[in-house]
Amino acid sequence: MKMRALWIAIYLMVLLWSVSNPKDMFTWWLEALPALIALPILFFSRKNFPLTSLAYGLILVHCCVLFVGARYTYAEVPLFDWLAQVMGNDRNNYDKVGHFAQGFIPVILAREIFIRKQVIQVGAWCQFLAVCFVLAFSAFYELIEWWVAAATGENAEAFLGTQGYVWDTQSDMFLALIGGIVSLLVLTPLHNKQIQHISY
């Protein structure tokens, strides 16, 4: 219960900070929507399908990443503007952090559902399919960005965050792929232990 209360407190604090003074409210809704949807889903599934603490923690981190990007837009996060200046780059790369997280975090959630719903046994095929899910999810998100841009025109420029980079879409999906692979390499042993302690 204490961990759940802490999770909610952090989520709400970052949410309130993010929405208090966003650069653009339209972009804020576009960027924050996945994090806003996550909270009711986790709330209503907590009894029938409680996740491991690792999964909950990673989801919170992902929500925070989204809320930061929503407040500033992904192309104008101050810390990454400073890093770009220090490194002599023209591009703010916070969106790349977001897309790496888009692989690193959902791959654990996909893996957990696959294992606990007995879609596939623990092993190489489970890892492979979890990474495939992440890559498909990333590609679908790029399609959403395209549809939003087509529907809203210039209003979606901050949402796209391409910053003139012609290979932005491909590099976003590649970073999600790398994030998913790194996550499995680093977190699989801990994830297996936590899954074993959950009754399913």
Coordinates of N, CA and C in Angstrom, one line a residue:
M1 N 0.8 -1.2 0.0 CA 0.0 0.0 0.0 C 0.9 1.3 0.0
K2 N 2.0 1.2 0.8 CA 2.8 2.4 0.8 C 3.5 2.7 -0.5
M3 N 3.9 1.6 -1.2 CA 4.5 1.8 -2.5 C 3.5 2.3 -3.5
R4 N 2.2 1.8 -3.4 CA 1.2 2.3 -4.3 C 0.9 3.8 -4.1
A5 N 0.8 4.2 -2.8 CA 0.6 5.6 -2.5 C 1.7 6.5 -3.0
L6 N 3.0 6.0 -2.8 CA 4.1 6.7 -3.3 C 4.1 6.9 -4.8
W7 N 3.7 5.8 -5.5 CA 3.6 5.8 -7.0 C 2.6 6.8 -7.4
I8 N 1.4 6.8 -6.8 CA 0.4 7.8 -7.2 C 0.8 9.2 -6.9
A9 N 1.5 9.4 -5.7 CA 1.9 10.8 -5.3 C 2.9 11.3 -6.4
I10 N 3.9 10.5 -6.8 CA 4.9 10.9 -7.7 C 4.2 11.2 -9.1
Y11 N 3.3 10.4 -9.5 CA 2.6 10.5 -10.8 C 1.9 11.9 -10.8
L12 N 1.1 12.1 -9.7 CA 0.3 13.3 -9.6 C 1.1 14.6 -9.5
M13 N 2.2 14.5 -8.8 CA 3.1 15.7 -8.7 C 3.7 16.1 -10.1
V14 N 4.2 15.1 -10.8 CA 4.8 15.3 -12.1 C 3.7 15.8 -13.1
L15 N 2.5 15.2 -13.0 CA 1.4 15.6 -13.8 C 1.0 17.0 -13.6
L16 N 0.9 17.4 -12.4 CA 0.5 18.8 -12.0 C 1.6 19.8 -12.5
W17 N 2.8 19.4 -12.3 CA 3.9 20.3 -12.7 C 3.9 20.4 -14.3
S18 N 3.6 19.3 -14.9 CA 3.7 19.3 -16.4 C 2.6 20.2 -17.0
V19 N 1.4 20.1 -16.4 CA 0.2 20.8 -17.0 C 0.1 22.2 -16.5
S20 N 0.9 22.6 -15.5 CA 0.8 23.9 -14.9 C 1.1 25.0 -15.8
N21 N 2.1 24.8 -16.7 CA 2.5 25.9 -17.6 C 3.2 25.3 -18.8
P22 N 2.4 24.5 -19.6 CA 3.0 23.9 -20.8 C 3.3 24.9 -21.9
K23 N 4.2 24.6 -22.7 CA 4.5 25.5 -23.9 C 3.3 25.7 -24.8
D24 N 2.6 24.5 -25.0 CA 1.5 24.6 -25.9 C 0.5 23.5 -25.4
M25 N -0.7 23.9 -25.2 CA -1.7 23.0 -24.6 C -2.1 21.9 -25.5
F26 N -2.2 22.2 -26.8 CA -2.6 21.2 -27.8 C -1.5 20.1 -27.8
T27 N -0.3 20.5 -27.9 CA 0.8 19.5 -27.9 C 0.9 18.8 -26.6
W28 N 0.6 19.5 -25.4 CA 0.6 18.8 -24.2 C -0.4 17.6 -24.2
W29 N -1.6 17.8 -24.7 CA -2.6 16.7 -24.7 C -2.1 15.6 -25.6
L30 N -1.5 15.9 -26.7 CA -1.0 14.8 -27.6 C 0.1 14.0 -27.0
E31 N 1.0 14.7 -26.3 CA 2.2 14.0 -25.7 C 1.8 13.3 -24.4
A32 N 0.9 13.9 -23.6 CA 0.6 13.3 -22.3 C -0.5 12.2 -22.3
L33 N -1.2 12.1 -23.4 CA -2.4 11.2 -23.5 C -2.0 9.8 -23.1
P34 N -0.9 9.2 -23.6 CA -0.6 7.8 -23.1 C -0.5 7.7 -21.6
A35 N 0.2 8.6 -21.0 CA 0.3 8.6 -19.5 C -1.0 8.8 -18.8
L36 N -1.9 9.6 -19.4 CA -3.2 9.8 -18.8 C -4.0 8.6 -18.9
I37 N -3.9 7.9 -20.0 CA -4.7 6.6 -20.2 C -4.2 5.5 -19.3
A38 N -2.9 5.5 -19.0 CA -2.2 4.5 -18.2 C -2.8 4.4 -16.8
L39 N -3.1 5.5 -16.1 CA -3.5 5.5 -14.8 C -4.9 4.8 -14.6
P40 N -5.9 5.1 -15.3 CA -7.2 4.3 -15.1 C -7.0 2.8 -15.4
I41 N -6.2 2.5 -16.4 CA -6.0 1.1 -16.8 C -5.4 0.4 -15.6
L42 N -4.3 1.0 -15.1 CA -3.7 0.3 -13.9 C -4.6 0.2 -12.7
F43 N -5.4 1.3 -12.5 CA -6.3 1.3 -11.4 C -7.3 0.1 -11.5
F44 N -7.9 0.0 -12.6 CA -9.0 -1.0 -12.8 C -8.5 -2.4 -12.9
S45 N -7.2 -2.6 -13.3 CA -6.6 -3.9 -13.4 C -5.9 -4.4 -12.2
R46 N -5.8 -3.5 -11.2 CA -4.9 -3.8 -10.0 C -5.3 -5.1 -9.2
K47 N -6.6 -5.4 -9.2 CA -7.0 -6.6 -8.5 C -7.0 -7.9 -9.3
N48 N -7.5 -7.8 -10.6 CA -7.6 -8.9 -11.4 C -6.2 -9.3 -12.0
F49 N -5.4 -8.3 -12.2 CA -4.1 -8.6 -12.9 C -3.0 -7.6 -12.4
P50 N -2.6 -7.7 -11.1 CA -1.6 -6.8 -10.5 C -0.3 -7.1 -11.2
L51 N 0.5 -6.1 -11.5 CA 1.8 -6.3 -12.2 C 2.9 -6.4 -11.1
T52 N 4.0 -6.8 -11.6 CA 5.2 -6.8 -10.7 C 5.6 -5.4 -10.4
S53 N 6.3 -5.2 -9.3 CA 6.8 -3.9 -8.9 C 7.7 -3.3 -9.9
L54 N 8.5 -4.2 -10.6 CA 9.3 -3.7 -11.7 C 8.5 -3.0 -12.8
A55 N 7.4 -3.7 -13.2 CA 6.6 -3.2 -14.3 C 6.0 -1.8 -13.8
Y56 N 5.4 -1.8 -12.6 CA 4.8 -0.5 -12.1 C 5.9 0.6 -12.1
G57 N 7.0 0.3 -11.6 CA 8.1 1.3 -11.5 C 8.5 1.8 -12.9
L58 N 8.6 0.9 -13.8 CA 9.0 1.3 -15.2 C 7.9 2.2 -15.9
I59 N 6.6 1.8 -15.6 CA 5.5 2.6 -16.2 C 5.5 4.0 -15.6
L60 N 5.8 4.1 -14.3 CA 5.9 5.4 -13.7 C 7.0 6.3 -14.4
V61 N 8.2 5.7 -14.6 CA 9.3 6.4 -15.2 C 8.8 6.8 -16.6
H62 N 8.2 6.0 -17.4 CA 7.7 6.3 -18.7 C 6.7 7.4 -18.7
C63 N 5.8 7.4 -17.7 CA 4.8 8.5 -17.6 C 5.6 9.8 -17.3
C64 N 6.6 9.8 -16.5 CA 7.4 11.0 -16.2 C 8.1 11.5 -17.4
V65 N 8.6 10.6 -18.2 CA 9.3 11.0 -19.5 C 8.3 11.7 -20.4
L66 N 7.1 11.1 -20.5 CA 6.0 11.7 -21.3 C 5.6 13.1 -20.8
F67 N 5.5 13.2 -19.5 CA 5.0 14.5 -18.9 C 6.1 15.6 -19.1
V68 N 7.3 15.3 -19.0 CA 8.4 16.3 -19.3 C 8.3 16.7 -20.7
G69 N 8.2 15.7 -21.7 CA 8.1 16.1 -23.1 C 6.9 16.9 -23.4
A70 N 5.8 16.6 -22.7 CA 4.5 17.3 -22.9 C 4.6 18.8 -22.4
R71 N 5.3 19.0 -21.3 CA 5.4 20.4 -20.8 C 6.2 21.3 -21.7
Y72 N 7.4 20.8 -22.2 CA 8.3 21.6 -23.0 C 8.2 21.4 -24.5
T73 N 7.6 20.3 -24.9 CA 7.6 19.7 -26.2 C 9.0 19.0 -26.3
Y74 N 9.1 17.9 -27.1 CA 10.3 17.1 -27.1 C 11.5 17.8 -27.7
A75 N 11.2 18.8 -28.5 CA 12.3 19.5 -29.2 C 12.9 20.7 -28.3
E76 N 12.3 20.9 -27.1 CA 12.7 22.1 -26.4 C 12.9 21.9 -24.9
V77 N 13.2 20.6 -24.5 CA 13.5 20.3 -23.1 C 14.8 21.0 -22.7
P78 N 14.8 21.9 -21.7 CA 15.9 22.8 -21.4 C 17.2 22.1 -21.2
L79 N 17.2 21.0 -20.4 CA 18.5 20.3 -20.1 C 19.1 19.8 -21.4
F80 N 18.3 19.3 -22.4 CA 18.8 18.8 -23.6 C 19.2 19.9 -24.6
D81 N 18.6 21.1 -24.4 CA 19.1 22.2 -25.2 C 20.5 22.5 -24.7
W82 N 20.7 22.5 -23.4 CA 22.1 22.8 -22.8 C 23.1 21.7 -23.3
L83 N 22.7 20.5 -23.3 CA 23.5 19.4 -23.7 C 23.9 19.5 -25.2
A84 N 22.9 20.0 -26.0 CA 23.2 20.2 -27.4 C 24.3 21.3 -27.6
Q85 N 24.2 22.3 -26.8 CA 25.1 23.4 -26.9 C 26.5 22.9 -26.5
V86 N 26.6 22.2 -25.4 CA 27.8 21.7 -24.9 C 28.5 20.8 -25.9
M87 N 27.7 20.0 -26.5 CA 28.3 19.0 -27.5 C 28.4 19.5 -28.9
G88 N 27.9 20.8 -29.1 CA 28.1 21.4 -30.4 C 27.0 20.9 -31.4
N89 N 25.9 20.4 -30.9 CA 24.9 19.9 -31.8 C 23.8 20.9 -32.0
D90 N 23.0 20.8 -33.1 CA 21.9 21.7 -33.3 C 20.6 21.1 -32.8
R91 N 20.6 19.8 -32.5 CA 19.4 19.1 -32.3 C 19.2 18.8 -30.8
N92 N 18.0 19.1 -30.3 CA 17.6 18.6 -28.9 C 17.2 17.2 -29.0
N93 N 17.9 16.3 -28.3 CA 17.7 14.8 -28.5 C 16.8 14.2 -27.4
Y94 N 16.0 15.0 -26.7 CA 15.1 14.4 -25.7 C 14.2 13.4 -26.3
D95 N 13.7 13.7 -27.5 CA 12.8 12.8 -28.1 C 13.4 11.4 -28.3
K96 N 14.7 11.3 -28.4 CA 15.4 10.0 -28.6 C 15.4 9.3 -27.2
V97 N 15.5 10.0 -26.1 CA 15.3 9.4 -24.8 C 13.9 8.8 -24.7
G98 N 12.9 9.5 -25.2 CA 11.5 9.1 -25.2 C 11.3 7.8 -26.0
H99 N 12.0 7.7 -27.1 CA 11.8 6.6 -28.0 C 12.6 5.4 -27.5
F100 N 13.7 5.6 -26.9 CA 14.5 4.5 -26.2 C 13.6 4.0 -25.1
A101 N 13.0 4.8 -24.3 CA 12.1 4.4 -23.2 C 10.9 3.7 -23.8
Q102 N 10.4 4.0 -25.0 CA 9.3 3.4 -25.6 C 9.6 1.9 -26.0
G103 N 10.9 1.6 -26.0 CA 11.3 0.2 -26.1 C 11.6 -0.5 -24.8
F104 N 12.4 0.2 -24.0 CA 12.9 -0.3 -22.7 C 11.8 -0.7 -21.7
I105 N 10.8 0.1 -21.7 CA 9.7 -0.1 -20.7 C 8.6 -1.0 -21.2
P106 N 8.0 -0.8 -22.3 CA 6.9 -1.7 -22.8 C 7.3 -3.1 -23.0
V107 N 8.6 -3.4 -23.3 CA 9.0 -4.8 -23.5 C 8.8 -5.6 -22.3
I108 N 9.0 -5.0 -21.1 CA 8.8 -5.7 -19.8 C 7.3 -6.0 -19.6
L109 N 6.5 -5.0 -19.9 CA 5.1 -5.2 -19.8 C 4.6 -6.3 -20.7
A110 N 5.0 -6.3 -22.0 CA 4.6 -7.3 -22.9 C 5.1 -8.7 -22.5
R111 N 6.3 -8.8 -22.0 CA 6.9 -10.0 -21.5 C 6.1 -10.6 -20.3
E112 N 5.7 -9.7 -19.4 CA 4.9 -10.1 -18.3 C 3.6 -10.7 -18.7
I113 N 2.9 -10.0 -19.6 CA 1.6 -10.5 -20.1 C 1.8 -11.8 -20.8
F114 N 2.8 -11.9 -21.6 CA 3.0 -13.2 -22.4 C 3.2 -14.4 -21.4
I115 N 4.0 -14.1 -20.4 CA 4.3 -15.2 -19.4 C 3.1 -15.5 -18.5
R116 N 2.6 -14.5 -17.9 CA 1.5 -14.8 -16.9 C 0.2 -15.2 -17.6
K117 N -0.1 -14.8 -18.8 CA -1.2 -15.3 -19.5 C -1.0 -16.6 -20.3
Q118 N 0.3 -17.1 -20.1 CA 0.7 -18.4 -20.7 C 0.6 -18.4 -22.2
V119 N 0.8 -17.2 -22.8 CA 0.9 -17.1 -24.2 C 2.1 -17.9 -24.8
I120 N 3.2 -17.8 -24.0 CA 4.4 -18.5 -24.4 C 5.3 -18.7 -23.2
Q121 N 6.0 -19.7 -23.2 CA 6.9 -20.0 -22.0 C 8.1 -19.1 -21.9
V122 N 8.7 -19.0 -20.7 CA 9.9 -18.2 -20.6 C 11.0 -18.9 -21.5
G123 N 11.7 -18.0 -22.2 CA 12.8 -18.5 -23.0 C 13.0 -17.6 -24.2
A124 N 13.8 -18.0 -25.1 CA 14.2 -17.2 -26.2 C 13.1 -16.7 -27.1
W125 N 12.1 -17.5 -27.3 CA 10.9 -17.1 -28.1 C 10.1 -16.0 -27.4
C126 N 10.0 -16.1 -26.1 CA 9.3 -15.1 -25.4 C 10.0 -13.7 -25.5
Q127 N 11.4 -13.8 -25.4 CA 12.2 -12.6 -25.6 C 12.0 -12.0 -27.0
F128 N 12.0 -12.9 -27.9 CA 11.9 -12.4 -29.3 C 10.6 -11.8 -29.6
L129 N 9.5 -12.4 -29.1 CA 8.2 -11.9 -29.4 C 7.9 -10.6 -28.6
A130 N 8.5 -10.4 -27.4 CA 8.4 -9.2 -26.7 C 9.1 -8.0 -27.4
V131 N 10.2 -8.3 -28.0 CA 10.9 -7.3 -28.8 C 10.1 -7.0 -30.1
C132 N 9.5 -8.0 -30.7 CA 8.7 -7.8 -31.9 C 7.5 -6.9 -31.5
F133 N 6.9 -7.1 -30.3 CA 5.8 -6.3 -29.9 C 6.2 -4.8 -29.8
V134 N 7.4 -4.6 -29.2 CA 7.9 -3.2 -29.0 C 8.1 -2.5 -30.4
L135 N 8.7 -3.3 -31.3 CA 9.0 -2.7 -32.6 C 7.6 -2.4 -33.3
A136 N 6.7 -3.3 -33.2 CA 5.3 -3.0 -33.8 C 4.7 -1.8 -33.1
F137 N 4.8 -1.7 -31.8 CA 4.2 -0.6 -31.1 C 4.8 0.7 -31.5
S138 N 6.2 0.7 -31.6 CA 6.9 1.9 -32.1 C 6.4 2.3 -33.5
A139 N 6.3 1.4 -34.4 CA 5.9 1.7 -35.7 C 4.5 2.2 -35.7
F140 N 3.6 1.6 -34.9 CA 2.2 2.1 -34.8 C 2.2 3.6 -34.3
Y141 N 3.0 3.9 -33.3 CA 3.1 5.2 -32.8 C 3.5 6.2 -33.9
E142 N 4.5 5.8 -34.7 CA 4.9 6.7 -35.8 C 3.7 6.9 -36.8
L143 N 2.9 5.9 -37.0 CA 1.7 6.1 -37.8 C 0.7 7.1 -37.2
I144 N 0.6 7.0 -35.9 CA -0.3 7.9 -35.2 C 0.2 9.4 -35.4
E145 N 1.5 9.5 -35.2 CA 2.1 10.9 -35.4 C 1.8 11.4 -36.9
W146 N 1.9 10.5 -37.8 CA 1.6 10.9 -39.2 C 0.2 11.3 -39.4
W147 N -0.7 10.5 -38.8 CA -2.2 10.8 -38.9 C -2.5 12.1 -38.2
V148 N -1.9 12.3 -37.1 CA -2.2 13.6 -36.4 C -1.6 14.8 -37.2
A149 N -0.5 14.6 -37.8 CA 0.1 15.7 -38.6 C -0.7 15.9 -39.8
A150 N -1.2 14.9 -40.4 CA -2.1 15.0 -41.6 C -3.4 15.7 -41.3
A151 N -3.9 15.5 -40.1 CA -5.2 16.0 -39.7 C -5.1 17.4 -39.2
T152 N -4.0 17.8 -38.5 CA -3.9 19.1 -37.9 C -2.9 20.0 -38.5
G153 N -2.1 19.6 -39.5 CA -1.2 20.4 -40.2 C -0.1 20.9 -39.3
E154 N 0.2 22.2 -39.4 CA 1.3 22.8 -38.7 C 1.2 22.7 -37.2
N155 N 0.0 22.5 -36.7 CA -0.2 22.4 -35.2 C 0.5 21.2 -34.6
A156 N 0.8 20.2 -35.5 CA 1.4 19.0 -35.0 C 2.9 19.0 -35.1
E157 N 3.5 20.1 -35.5 CA 4.9 20.1 -35.7 C 5.7 19.8 -34.4
A158 N 5.2 20.4 -33.3 CA 5.9 20.1 -32.0 C 5.7 18.7 -31.6
F159 N 4.6 18.1 -31.9 CA 4.3 16.7 -31.6 C 5.2 15.8 -32.4
L160 N 5.5 16.1 -33.6 CA 6.3 15.2 -34.4 C 7.8 15.3 -34.0
G161 N 8.2 16.5 -33.7 CA 9.6 16.8 -33.2 C 10.7 16.3 -34.1
T162 N 10.5 16.3 -35.4 CA 11.5 15.8 -36.3 C 12.8 16.8 -36.3
Q163 N 12.5 18.1 -36.1 CA 13.6 19.1 -36.1 C 14.4 19.0 -37.4
G164 N 13.8 18.7 -38.5 CA 14.4 18.7 -39.8 C 15.3 17.5 -40.1
Y165 N 15.2 16.5 -39.2 CA 16.0 15.3 -39.4 C 15.2 14.3 -40.3
V166 N 15.8 14.1 -41.5 CA 15.0 13.3 -42.5 C 14.8 11.8 -42.1
W167 N 15.7 11.3 -41.3 CA 15.6 9.9 -40.8 C 15.0 9.8 -39.4
D168 N 14.3 10.8 -39.0 CA 13.8 10.8 -37.6 C 12.9 9.6 -37.3
T169 N 12.0 9.3 -38.2 CA 11.0 8.1 -38.0 C 11.8 6.8 -37.9
Q170 N 12.8 6.6 -38.8 CA 13.5 5.3 -38.7 C 14.4 5.3 -37.5
S171 N 15.0 6.4 -37.1 CA 15.9 6.4 -35.9 C 15.0 6.2 -34.6
D172 N 13.8 6.7 -34.6 CA 12.9 6.5 -33.5 C 12.6 5.0 -33.3
M173 N 12.3 4.4 -34.3 CA 12.0 2.9 -34.2 C 13.2 2.1 -33.9
F174 N 14.4 2.5 -34.4 CA 15.6 1.8 -34.1 C 15.9 1.9 -32.6
L175 N 15.7 3.1 -32.1 CA 16.0 3.3 -30.6 C 15.1 2.6 -29.8
A176 N 13.8 2.4 -30.2 CA 12.9 1.6 -29.4 C 13.3 0.2 -29.5
L177 N 13.8 -0.3 -30.6 CA 14.3 -1.7 -30.7 C 15.5 -1.9 -29.8
I178 N 16.4 -1.0 -29.8 CA 17.6 -1.0 -29.0 C 17.2 -1.0 -27.5
G179 N 16.2 -0.1 -27.1 CA 15.8 -0.1 -25.8 C 15.2 -1.4 -25.3
G180 N 14.4 -2.0 -26.2 CA 13.8 -3.3 -25.8 C 14.8 -4.4 -25.6
I181 N 15.8 -4.4 -26.4 CA 16.9 -5.4 -26.3 C 17.7 -5.2 -25.0
V182 N 18.1 -4.0 -24.8 CA 18.8 -3.6 -23.6 C 18.0 -4.0 -22.3
S183 N 16.8 -3.7 -22.3 CA 15.9 -3.9 -21.2 C 15.9 -5.4 -20.9
L184 N 15.7 -6.2 -21.9 CA 15.7 -7.7 -21.6 C 17.0 -8.2 -21.2
L185 N 18.1 -7.7 -21.7 CA 19.4 -8.1 -21.3 C 19.7 -7.8 -19.8
V186 N 19.2 -6.6 -19.4 CA 19.5 -6.1 -18.0 C 18.5 -6.6 -17.0
L187 N 17.2 -6.6 -17.4 CA 16.2 -6.8 -16.4 C 15.5 -8.2 -16.3
T188 N 15.8 -9.0 -17.2 CA 15.2 -10.4 -17.3 C 15.3 -11.2 -16.0
P189 N 16.5 -11.3 -15.4 CA 16.6 -12.0 -14.2 C 15.8 -11.5 -13.0
L190 N 15.8 -10.2 -12.8 CA 14.9 -9.6 -11.8 C 13.5 -9.8 -12.1
H191 N 13.1 -9.6 -13.4 CA 11.7 -9.8 -13.8 C 11.2 -11.2 -13.5
N192 N 12.0 -12.2 -13.8 CA 11.7 -13.6 -13.6 C 11.4 -13.9 -12.1
K193 N 12.3 -13.3 -11.3 CA 12.1 -13.5 -9.8 C 10.8 -12.9 -9.3
Q194 N 10.5 -11.7 -9.8 CA 9.2 -11.1 -9.4 C 8.0 -11.8 -9.9
I195 N 8.1 -12.3 -11.1 CA 6.9 -13.0 -11.7 C 6.7 -14.3 -10.9
Q196 N 7.7 -14.9 -10.4 CA 7.5 -16.2 -9.7 C 6.8 -15.9 -8.3
H197 N 6.9 -14.7 -7.8 CA 6.2 -14.4 -6.6 C 4.8 -13.9 -6.7
I198 N 4.3 -13.8 -8.0 CA 2.9 -13.4 -8.3 C 2.1 -14.7 -8.6
S199 N 1.0 -14.8 -8.0 CA 0.1 -16.0 -8.4 C -0.6 -15.7 -9.6
Y200 N -0.5 -16.5 -10.6 CA -1.2 -16.4 -11.9 C -1.6 -17.7 -12.4

